[in-house]
Amino acid sequence: MIPAATALPALSGAGQAPCHHGEILQGVFLDAAGRRCAALVTLPMAGPGSSAVFVRRPGTEPEALTVAPADRTKAARAAVLAVAECARRTGQPPCGGELRLTGEIPVGLGMGSSSSDVIAAVRAVADSYGLRLEPSTVAGLAVRAELASDPLMLGGRPVLFAQREGRVLEVLGPALPPLVVVGCALGGGKPVDTLSLPVTEVGDGDVRAYERLRALLRRAVATGSAELVGAVATASARRGQRVLCHPEFESLTALAHRTGAVGVQIAHSGAVAGVLFDPAAPGLRRRVRGCLRALDAHGIPATRTFTTCATTPEEIPHHGPAHRGVDRPAGPDTPRRPARLPAL
């Protein structure tokens, strides 16, 4: 290690990443070679996200890397991996540094909080090297750091993403049809321990059913049909019930039907859920108000009502000074909350 008196100057970089609102579709699908792959399609949501700053200390040992808050161990692993990748690309020796994360994504609701931290950390490290890593590289590093990653590095396009392999099985189209989402938290917003969930056997019939939903979602995107998106999301959520067993599920689907929603979506690894409306349907405000009253009547806490919008990877903030003013930064040093989403 270089003595402090002759240490090289520190170099810093910044990175950001969004979150999502759970999945529209998740299951087991066939890739181009006919091999089974666990994969998912997430529902994009603007707003909460993770921000990272990485201060690189050239001349220090790679193991001398700290993270704050200290419990963000996945992000720390991602930073170490990103340093090795960026050092290799620039011909510099790997070094240590300090990673600092801030954000306002609740933990345990299935909104991709850990993936957001990991991706923001990778982007901050790359920015400290003056690099912008391609999404496929970011995806690979994210999977190595946390074993499975959400596709937050790919922007808002609807993609079928193999979360344990970090690769896209299919780009379903340029953007989801516009939706109005009335968000809520099931189970009182209690975090879900995904590692404790039972593992279910997936048979050939299950794979065929998932492939039918995949084709239906592809058609929904091609035709701009919010109704078809709702049908896919509801069917996927119903299949997820075999593992998650949310007691409010039947009430949620019933109130969605009564208020004229096109369907419901539920995070397959958390408690966040959404009632989906077609913004072009008549009486939208009345329907949304009725949905909020019905959620309250059933004791299901409403969280955030938002609309989806067409975004492309180029419009998603990535990292560094070139993107300042484009993204919506997370609150300063906001601790991770175990439950509610910030309301609009």
Short mmCIF file of C-alpha atoms in Angstrom, two decimals:
data_model
loop_
_atom_site.label_atom_id
_atom_site.label_comp_id
_atom_site.label_asym_id
_atom_site.label_seq_id
_atom_site.Cartn_x
_atom_site.Cartn_y
_atom_site.Cartn_z
CA MET A 1 0.00 0.00 0.00
CA ILE A 2 1.26 3.49 -0.79
CA PRO A 3 1.96 5.50 2.41
CA ALA A 4 -0.59 8.20 3.20
CA ALA A 5 1.97 10.94 2.59
CA THR A 6 2.40 9.86 -1.02
CA ALA A 7 -1.07 8.46 -1.70
CA LEU A 8 -2.63 9.26 -5.04
CA PRO A 9 -5.57 11.68 -5.08
CA ALA A 10 -9.02 10.23 -4.53
CA LEU A 11 -11.40 10.08 -7.50
CA SER A 12 -15.15 10.08 -7.10
CA GLY A 13 -18.13 9.03 -9.17
CA ALA A 14 -21.91 9.06 -8.83
CA GLY A 15 -24.63 6.67 -9.92
CA GLN A 16 -28.38 6.32 -9.71
CA ALA A 17 -30.94 3.58 -10.34
CA PRO A 18 -34.74 3.45 -10.22
CA CYS A 19 -37.04 0.94 -8.56
CA HIS A 20 -40.15 -0.83 -9.85
CA HIS A 21 -43.64 -1.68 -8.57
CA GLY A 22 -43.39 -5.44 -8.57
CA GLU A 23 -44.01 -7.73 -11.51
CA ILE A 24 -46.57 -7.90 -14.26
CA LEU A 25 -45.47 -11.41 -15.16
CA GLN A 26 -43.15 -13.90 -13.51
CA GLY A 27 -42.65 -17.59 -14.11
CA VAL A 28 -40.63 -20.14 -16.03
CA PHE A 29 -40.22 -19.68 -19.78
CA LEU A 30 -38.31 -21.15 -22.69
CA ASP A 31 -35.31 -19.34 -24.15
CA ALA A 32 -34.33 -19.39 -27.83
CA ALA A 33 -32.65 -22.78 -27.35
CA GLY A 34 -35.75 -24.27 -25.72
CA ARG A 35 -34.19 -24.28 -22.26
CA ARG A 36 -36.29 -23.44 -19.21
CA CYS A 37 -35.48 -20.13 -17.53
CA ALA A 38 -36.99 -18.31 -14.58
CA ALA A 39 -37.84 -14.84 -15.84
CA LEU A 40 -39.99 -11.80 -15.14
CA VAL A 41 -41.43 -8.57 -16.51
CA THR A 42 -41.49 -5.68 -14.02
CA LEU A 43 -43.84 -2.70 -13.79
CA PRO A 44 -41.76 0.49 -14.08
CA MET A 45 -42.35 3.32 -11.64
CA ALA A 46 -40.78 6.76 -11.57
CA GLY A 47 -39.92 8.27 -8.22
CA PRO A 48 -38.06 6.46 -5.44
CA GLY A 49 -34.63 5.17 -6.28
CA SER A 50 -31.10 4.62 -5.02
CA SER A 51 -28.20 7.03 -5.35
CA ALA A 52 -24.56 6.12 -4.83
CA VAL A 53 -21.29 7.99 -4.50
CA PHE A 54 -18.03 6.08 -4.77
CA VAL A 55 -14.73 7.64 -3.71
CA ARG A 56 -11.90 5.64 -5.25
CA ARG A 57 -8.57 5.52 -3.40
CA PRO A 58 -5.85 4.63 -5.90
CA GLY A 59 -2.93 2.84 -4.27
CA THR A 60 -5.02 1.13 -1.59
CA GLU A 61 -5.79 -2.57 -1.44
CA PRO A 62 -9.00 -3.71 -3.16
CA GLU A 63 -10.19 -5.22 0.13
CA ALA A 64 -10.09 -1.76 1.72
CA LEU A 65 -13.59 -0.91 0.49
CA THR A 66 -16.22 0.33 2.93
CA VAL A 67 -19.93 0.95 2.50
CA ALA A 68 -22.41 3.15 4.32
CA PRO A 69 -24.92 2.15 5.54
CA ALA A 70 -22.89 -0.88 6.60
CA ASP A 71 -25.70 -3.37 5.99
CA ARG A 72 -25.68 -2.86 2.21
CA THR A 73 -23.47 -5.90 1.70
CA LYS A 74 -24.78 -6.72 -1.78
CA ALA A 75 -23.93 -3.23 -3.00
CA ALA A 76 -20.47 -3.55 -1.45
CA ARG A 77 -19.90 -6.83 -3.32
CA ALA A 78 -21.07 -5.17 -6.51
CA ALA A 79 -18.64 -2.29 -5.99
CA VAL A 80 -15.71 -4.70 -5.55
CA LEU A 81 -16.68 -6.53 -8.74
CA ALA A 82 -17.14 -3.24 -10.61
CA VAL A 83 -13.73 -1.98 -9.49
CA ALA A 84 -12.11 -5.14 -10.86
CA GLU A 85 -13.96 -4.77 -14.18
CA CYS A 86 -13.21 -1.07 -14.58
CA ALA A 87 -9.56 -1.49 -13.53
CA ARG A 88 -9.17 -4.21 -16.14
CA ARG A 89 -10.68 -2.02 -18.85
CA THR A 90 -8.50 0.97 -18.01
CA GLY A 91 -5.32 -0.96 -17.31
CA GLN A 92 -5.13 0.29 -13.72
CA PRO A 93 -4.60 -1.83 -10.60
CA PRO A 94 -7.76 -2.47 -8.53
CA CYS A 95 -8.05 -0.35 -5.41
CA GLY A 96 -10.28 0.31 -2.44
CA GLY A 97 -12.57 3.18 -1.65
CA GLU A 98 -15.73 4.32 0.11
CA LEU A 99 -19.24 3.69 -1.16
CA ARG A 100 -22.13 5.74 0.21
CA LEU A 101 -25.76 4.92 -0.60
CA THR A 102 -28.91 6.95 -0.09
CA GLY A 103 -32.45 6.17 -1.12
CA GLU A 104 -36.08 5.95 -0.23
CA ILE A 105 -37.19 2.54 -1.50
CA PRO A 106 -38.98 0.51 1.18
CA VAL A 107 -37.36 -2.86 1.84
CA GLY A 108 -39.21 -6.15 1.57
CA LEU A 109 -42.12 -4.99 -0.58
CA GLY A 110 -40.72 -6.46 -3.80
CA MET A 111 -39.75 -3.15 -5.42
CA GLY A 112 -36.17 -4.03 -6.26
CA SER A 113 -34.48 -2.13 -3.42
CA SER A 114 -31.35 -4.30 -3.39
CA SER A 115 -31.07 -4.33 -7.20
CA SER A 116 -31.39 -0.55 -7.22
CA ASP A 117 -28.59 -0.25 -4.64
CA VAL A 118 -26.38 -2.66 -6.58
CA ILE A 119 -26.88 -0.96 -9.96
CA ALA A 120 -26.35 2.52 -8.50
CA ALA A 121 -23.12 1.27 -6.89
CA VAL A 122 -21.83 -0.24 -10.16
CA ARG A 123 -22.60 2.98 -12.02
CA ALA A 124 -20.87 5.09 -9.36
CA VAL A 125 -17.72 2.97 -9.56
CA ALA A 126 -17.72 3.14 -13.36
CA ASP A 127 -18.18 6.91 -13.21
CA SER A 128 -15.14 7.21 -10.94
CA TYR A 129 -13.13 5.58 -13.76
CA GLY A 130 -14.72 7.79 -16.41
CA LEU A 131 -16.58 4.79 -17.86
CA ARG A 132 -20.16 4.03 -18.73
CA LEU A 133 -20.71 0.29 -18.69
CA GLU A 134 -23.14 -1.27 -21.14
CA PRO A 135 -26.36 -2.64 -19.58
CA SER A 136 -25.39 -6.26 -20.24
CA THR A 137 -22.20 -5.80 -18.21
CA VAL A 138 -24.08 -4.09 -15.39
CA ALA A 139 -26.59 -6.97 -15.41
CA GLY A 140 -23.82 -9.54 -15.19
CA LEU A 141 -22.15 -7.77 -12.28
CA ALA A 142 -25.50 -7.37 -10.50
CA VAL A 143 -26.29 -11.08 -10.74
CA ARG A 144 -22.82 -11.98 -9.47
CA ALA A 145 -23.32 -9.63 -6.52
CA GLU A 146 -26.84 -10.68 -5.46
CA LEU A 147 -27.49 -14.00 -7.30
CA ALA A 148 -30.65 -12.60 -8.93
CA SER A 149 -31.30 -9.09 -10.19
CA ASP A 150 -34.22 -7.05 -11.45
CA PRO A 151 -33.79 -5.48 -14.92
CA LEU A 152 -33.53 -1.91 -13.63
CA MET A 153 -30.37 -1.31 -15.67
CA LEU A 154 -32.38 -1.68 -18.91
CA GLY A 155 -34.73 1.29 -18.62
CA GLY A 156 -38.50 1.18 -18.80
CA ARG A 157 -38.96 -1.08 -21.83
CA PRO A 158 -41.01 -4.21 -21.17
CA VAL A 159 -38.49 -7.04 -21.30
CA LEU A 160 -38.71 -10.67 -20.25
CA PHE A 161 -35.60 -10.86 -18.09
CA ALA A 162 -33.94 -14.00 -16.73
CA GLN A 163 -33.18 -12.60 -13.29
CA ARG A 164 -30.76 -15.35 -12.23
CA GLU A 165 -28.74 -15.15 -15.43
CA GLY A 166 -28.82 -11.42 -16.11
CA ARG A 167 -29.99 -11.72 -19.70
CA VAL A 168 -32.99 -10.63 -21.75
CA LEU A 169 -35.08 -13.46 -23.19
CA GLU A 170 -37.28 -11.09 -25.19
CA VAL A 171 -37.90 -7.40 -25.71
CA LEU A 172 -41.69 -7.35 -25.79
CA GLY A 173 -41.93 -3.92 -27.42
CA PRO A 174 -40.99 -0.26 -26.97
CA ALA A 175 -43.28 0.48 -24.02
CA LEU A 176 -46.17 -0.85 -21.98
CA PRO A 177 -49.61 0.57 -22.72
CA PRO A 178 -50.37 3.52 -20.41
CA LEU A 179 -51.80 2.47 -17.06
CA VAL A 180 -53.01 4.17 -13.90
CA VAL A 181 -51.85 2.16 -10.89
CA VAL A 182 -53.45 2.45 -7.46
CA GLY A 183 -50.73 1.04 -5.25
CA CYS A 184 -51.31 -0.76 -1.97
CA ALA A 185 -49.46 -2.96 0.51
CA LEU A 186 -50.72 -6.41 1.39
CA GLY A 187 -50.16 -8.03 4.76
CA GLY A 188 -50.08 -4.58 6.33
CA GLY A 189 -46.87 -3.85 4.44
CA LYS A 190 -44.91 -6.46 6.37
CA PRO A 191 -41.70 -7.38 4.49
CA VAL A 192 -41.61 -10.78 2.80
CA ASP A 193 -38.66 -13.07 3.48
CA THR A 194 -38.22 -14.49 -0.02
CA LEU A 195 -35.66 -17.05 1.18
CA SER A 196 -38.29 -18.67 3.39
CA LEU A 197 -40.84 -19.13 0.59
CA PRO A 198 -41.49 -22.72 -0.45
CA VAL A 199 -40.08 -23.96 -3.74
CA THR A 200 -42.78 -25.32 -6.04
CA GLU A 201 -42.33 -27.84 -8.81
CA VAL A 202 -42.85 -26.43 -12.31
CA GLY A 203 -44.25 -28.93 -14.79
CA ASP A 204 -44.61 -28.80 -18.56
CA GLY A 205 -48.18 -27.60 -18.17
CA ASP A 206 -46.99 -24.67 -16.06
CA VAL A 207 -44.41 -23.70 -18.66
CA ARG A 208 -47.05 -23.82 -21.41
CA ALA A 209 -49.31 -21.59 -19.30
CA TYR A 210 -46.49 -19.08 -18.74
CA GLU A 211 -45.70 -19.09 -22.46
CA ARG A 212 -49.35 -18.30 -23.23
CA LEU A 213 -49.18 -15.35 -20.85
CA ARG A 214 -45.95 -14.23 -22.50
CA ALA A 215 -47.63 -14.28 -25.93
CA LEU A 216 -50.63 -12.40 -24.54
CA LEU A 217 -48.40 -9.72 -23.03
CA ARG A 218 -46.51 -9.40 -26.32
CA ARG A 219 -49.86 -8.84 -28.02
CA ALA A 220 -50.91 -6.33 -25.36
CA VAL A 221 -47.79 -4.26 -25.98
CA ALA A 222 -48.17 -4.46 -29.77
CA THR A 223 -51.82 -3.34 -29.66
CA GLY A 224 -51.54 -0.90 -26.75
CA SER A 225 -54.18 -2.83 -24.80
CA ALA A 226 -54.33 -2.00 -21.09
CA GLU A 227 -57.06 -4.62 -20.76
CA LEU A 228 -54.76 -7.42 -21.93
CA VAL A 229 -51.97 -6.24 -19.63
CA GLY A 230 -54.43 -6.42 -16.75
CA ALA A 231 -55.47 -9.94 -17.72
CA VAL A 232 -51.84 -11.11 -17.83
CA ALA A 233 -50.95 -9.43 -14.52
CA THR A 234 -53.98 -10.90 -12.77
CA ALA A 235 -53.29 -14.42 -14.06
CA SER A 236 -49.65 -14.16 -13.02
CA ALA A 237 -50.61 -12.85 -9.57
CA ARG A 238 -53.07 -15.72 -9.14
CA ARG A 239 -50.31 -18.22 -9.92
CA GLY A 240 -48.06 -16.45 -7.44
CA GLN A 241 -50.70 -16.99 -4.77
CA ARG A 242 -49.70 -20.65 -4.65
CA VAL A 243 -46.54 -19.50 -2.86
CA LEU A 244 -47.35 -16.09 -1.36
CA CYS A 245 -50.87 -16.91 -0.06
CA HIS A 246 -51.93 -13.28 0.52
CA PRO A 247 -55.22 -13.44 2.48
CA GLU A 248 -56.40 -10.20 0.81
CA PHE A 249 -56.02 -11.52 -2.73
CA GLU A 250 -59.67 -12.41 -3.40
CA SER A 251 -60.84 -9.11 -1.89
CA LEU A 252 -58.36 -7.23 -4.06
CA THR A 253 -59.46 -8.90 -7.29
CA ALA A 254 -63.13 -8.46 -6.37
CA LEU A 255 -62.82 -4.74 -5.66
CA ALA A 256 -60.80 -4.31 -8.85
CA HIS A 257 -63.69 -5.86 -10.79
CA ARG A 258 -66.29 -3.71 -9.01
CA THR A 259 -64.44 -0.46 -9.70
CA GLY A 260 -63.85 -1.18 -13.39
CA ALA A 261 -60.12 -1.89 -13.19
CA VAL A 262 -58.47 -4.00 -15.89
CA GLY A 263 -56.72 -6.18 -13.33
CA VAL A 264 -54.28 -6.40 -10.44
CA GLN A 265 -50.55 -6.95 -10.15
CA ILE A 266 -48.67 -8.24 -7.12
CA ALA A 267 -44.96 -8.41 -6.48
CA HIS A 268 -43.91 -12.04 -6.55
CA SER A 269 -41.20 -11.41 -3.95
CA GLY A 270 -42.90 -8.91 -1.68
CA ALA A 271 -46.12 -7.29 -0.49
CA VAL A 272 -46.55 -4.38 -2.90
CA ALA A 273 -49.59 -4.63 -5.18
CA GLY A 274 -51.44 -2.46 -7.65
CA VAL A 275 -54.94 -2.13 -9.05
CA LEU A 276 -54.59 -1.36 -12.76
CA PHE A 277 -56.83 1.05 -14.67
CA ASP A 278 -57.04 2.02 -18.32
CA PRO A 279 -56.52 5.81 -18.36
CA ALA A 280 -58.66 6.07 -21.49
CA ALA A 281 -61.69 4.50 -19.79
CA PRO A 282 -64.58 6.88 -18.98
CA GLY A 283 -65.01 8.04 -15.40
CA LEU A 284 -61.42 7.34 -14.43
CA ARG A 285 -61.32 9.69 -11.44
CA ARG A 286 -64.53 8.22 -10.08
CA ARG A 287 -63.18 4.71 -10.51
CA VAL A 288 -59.93 5.53 -8.74
CA ARG A 289 -61.75 7.21 -5.85
CA GLY A 290 -64.01 4.19 -5.56
CA CYS A 291 -60.98 1.91 -5.52
CA LEU A 292 -59.35 3.90 -2.73
CA ARG A 293 -62.54 3.76 -0.66
CA ALA A 294 -62.82 0.02 -1.24
CA LEU A 295 -59.19 -0.56 -0.22
CA ASP A 296 -59.82 1.37 2.98
CA ALA A 297 -63.00 -0.61 3.67
CA HIS A 298 -61.06 -3.88 3.38
CA GLY A 299 -58.22 -2.66 5.59
CA ILE A 300 -55.70 -2.69 2.74
CA PRO A 301 -53.47 0.39 3.05
CA ALA A 302 -53.21 2.46 -0.14
CA THR A 303 -49.71 3.71 -0.88
CA ARG A 304 -49.20 5.59 -4.11
CA THR A 305 -51.29 6.28 -7.21
CA PHE A 306 -49.20 6.79 -10.33
CA THR A 307 -49.23 6.46 -14.08
CA THR A 308 -46.85 4.51 -16.24
CA CYS A 309 -45.23 6.33 -19.11
CA ALA A 310 -43.21 5.39 -22.17
CA THR A 311 -39.49 5.50 -21.34
CA THR A 312 -36.48 4.32 -23.27
CA PRO A 313 -33.07 3.32 -21.93
CA GLU A 314 -31.67 6.63 -23.13
CA GLU A 315 -34.17 8.52 -20.96
CA ILE A 316 -33.28 6.60 -17.82
CA PRO A 317 -30.63 8.35 -15.68
CA HIS A 318 -27.42 6.36 -15.49
CA HIS A 319 -24.60 8.05 -13.65
CA GLY A 320 -22.21 10.94 -13.32
CA PRO A 321 -22.25 14.67 -14.09
CA ALA A 322 -23.58 14.20 -17.64
CA HIS A 323 -26.89 13.08 -16.17
CA ARG A 324 -27.28 15.70 -13.46
CA GLY A 325 -30.65 17.40 -13.59
CA VAL A 326 -32.20 14.48 -15.47
CA ASP A 327 -32.98 12.14 -12.64
CA ARG A 328 -34.97 12.57 -9.48
CA PRO A 329 -32.50 12.07 -6.63
CA ALA A 330 -33.33 10.14 -3.53
CA GLY A 331 -33.74 11.94 -0.24
CA PRO A 332 -30.58 12.65 1.76
CA ASP A 333 -29.62 9.77 4.04
CA THR A 334 -33.16 8.45 4.13
CA PRO A 335 -33.17 5.18 6.10
CA ARG A 336 -34.81 2.17 4.53
CA ARG A 337 -38.45 1.87 5.66
CA PRO A 338 -40.09 -1.50 6.21
CA ALA A 339 -43.51 -0.53 4.94
CA ARG A 340 -45.30 2.30 3.20
CA LEU A 341 -44.47 3.92 -0.09
CA PRO A 342 -44.39 7.70 -0.27
CA ALA A 343 -47.74 8.95 -1.56
CA LEU A 344 -48.08 11.28 -4.49
#
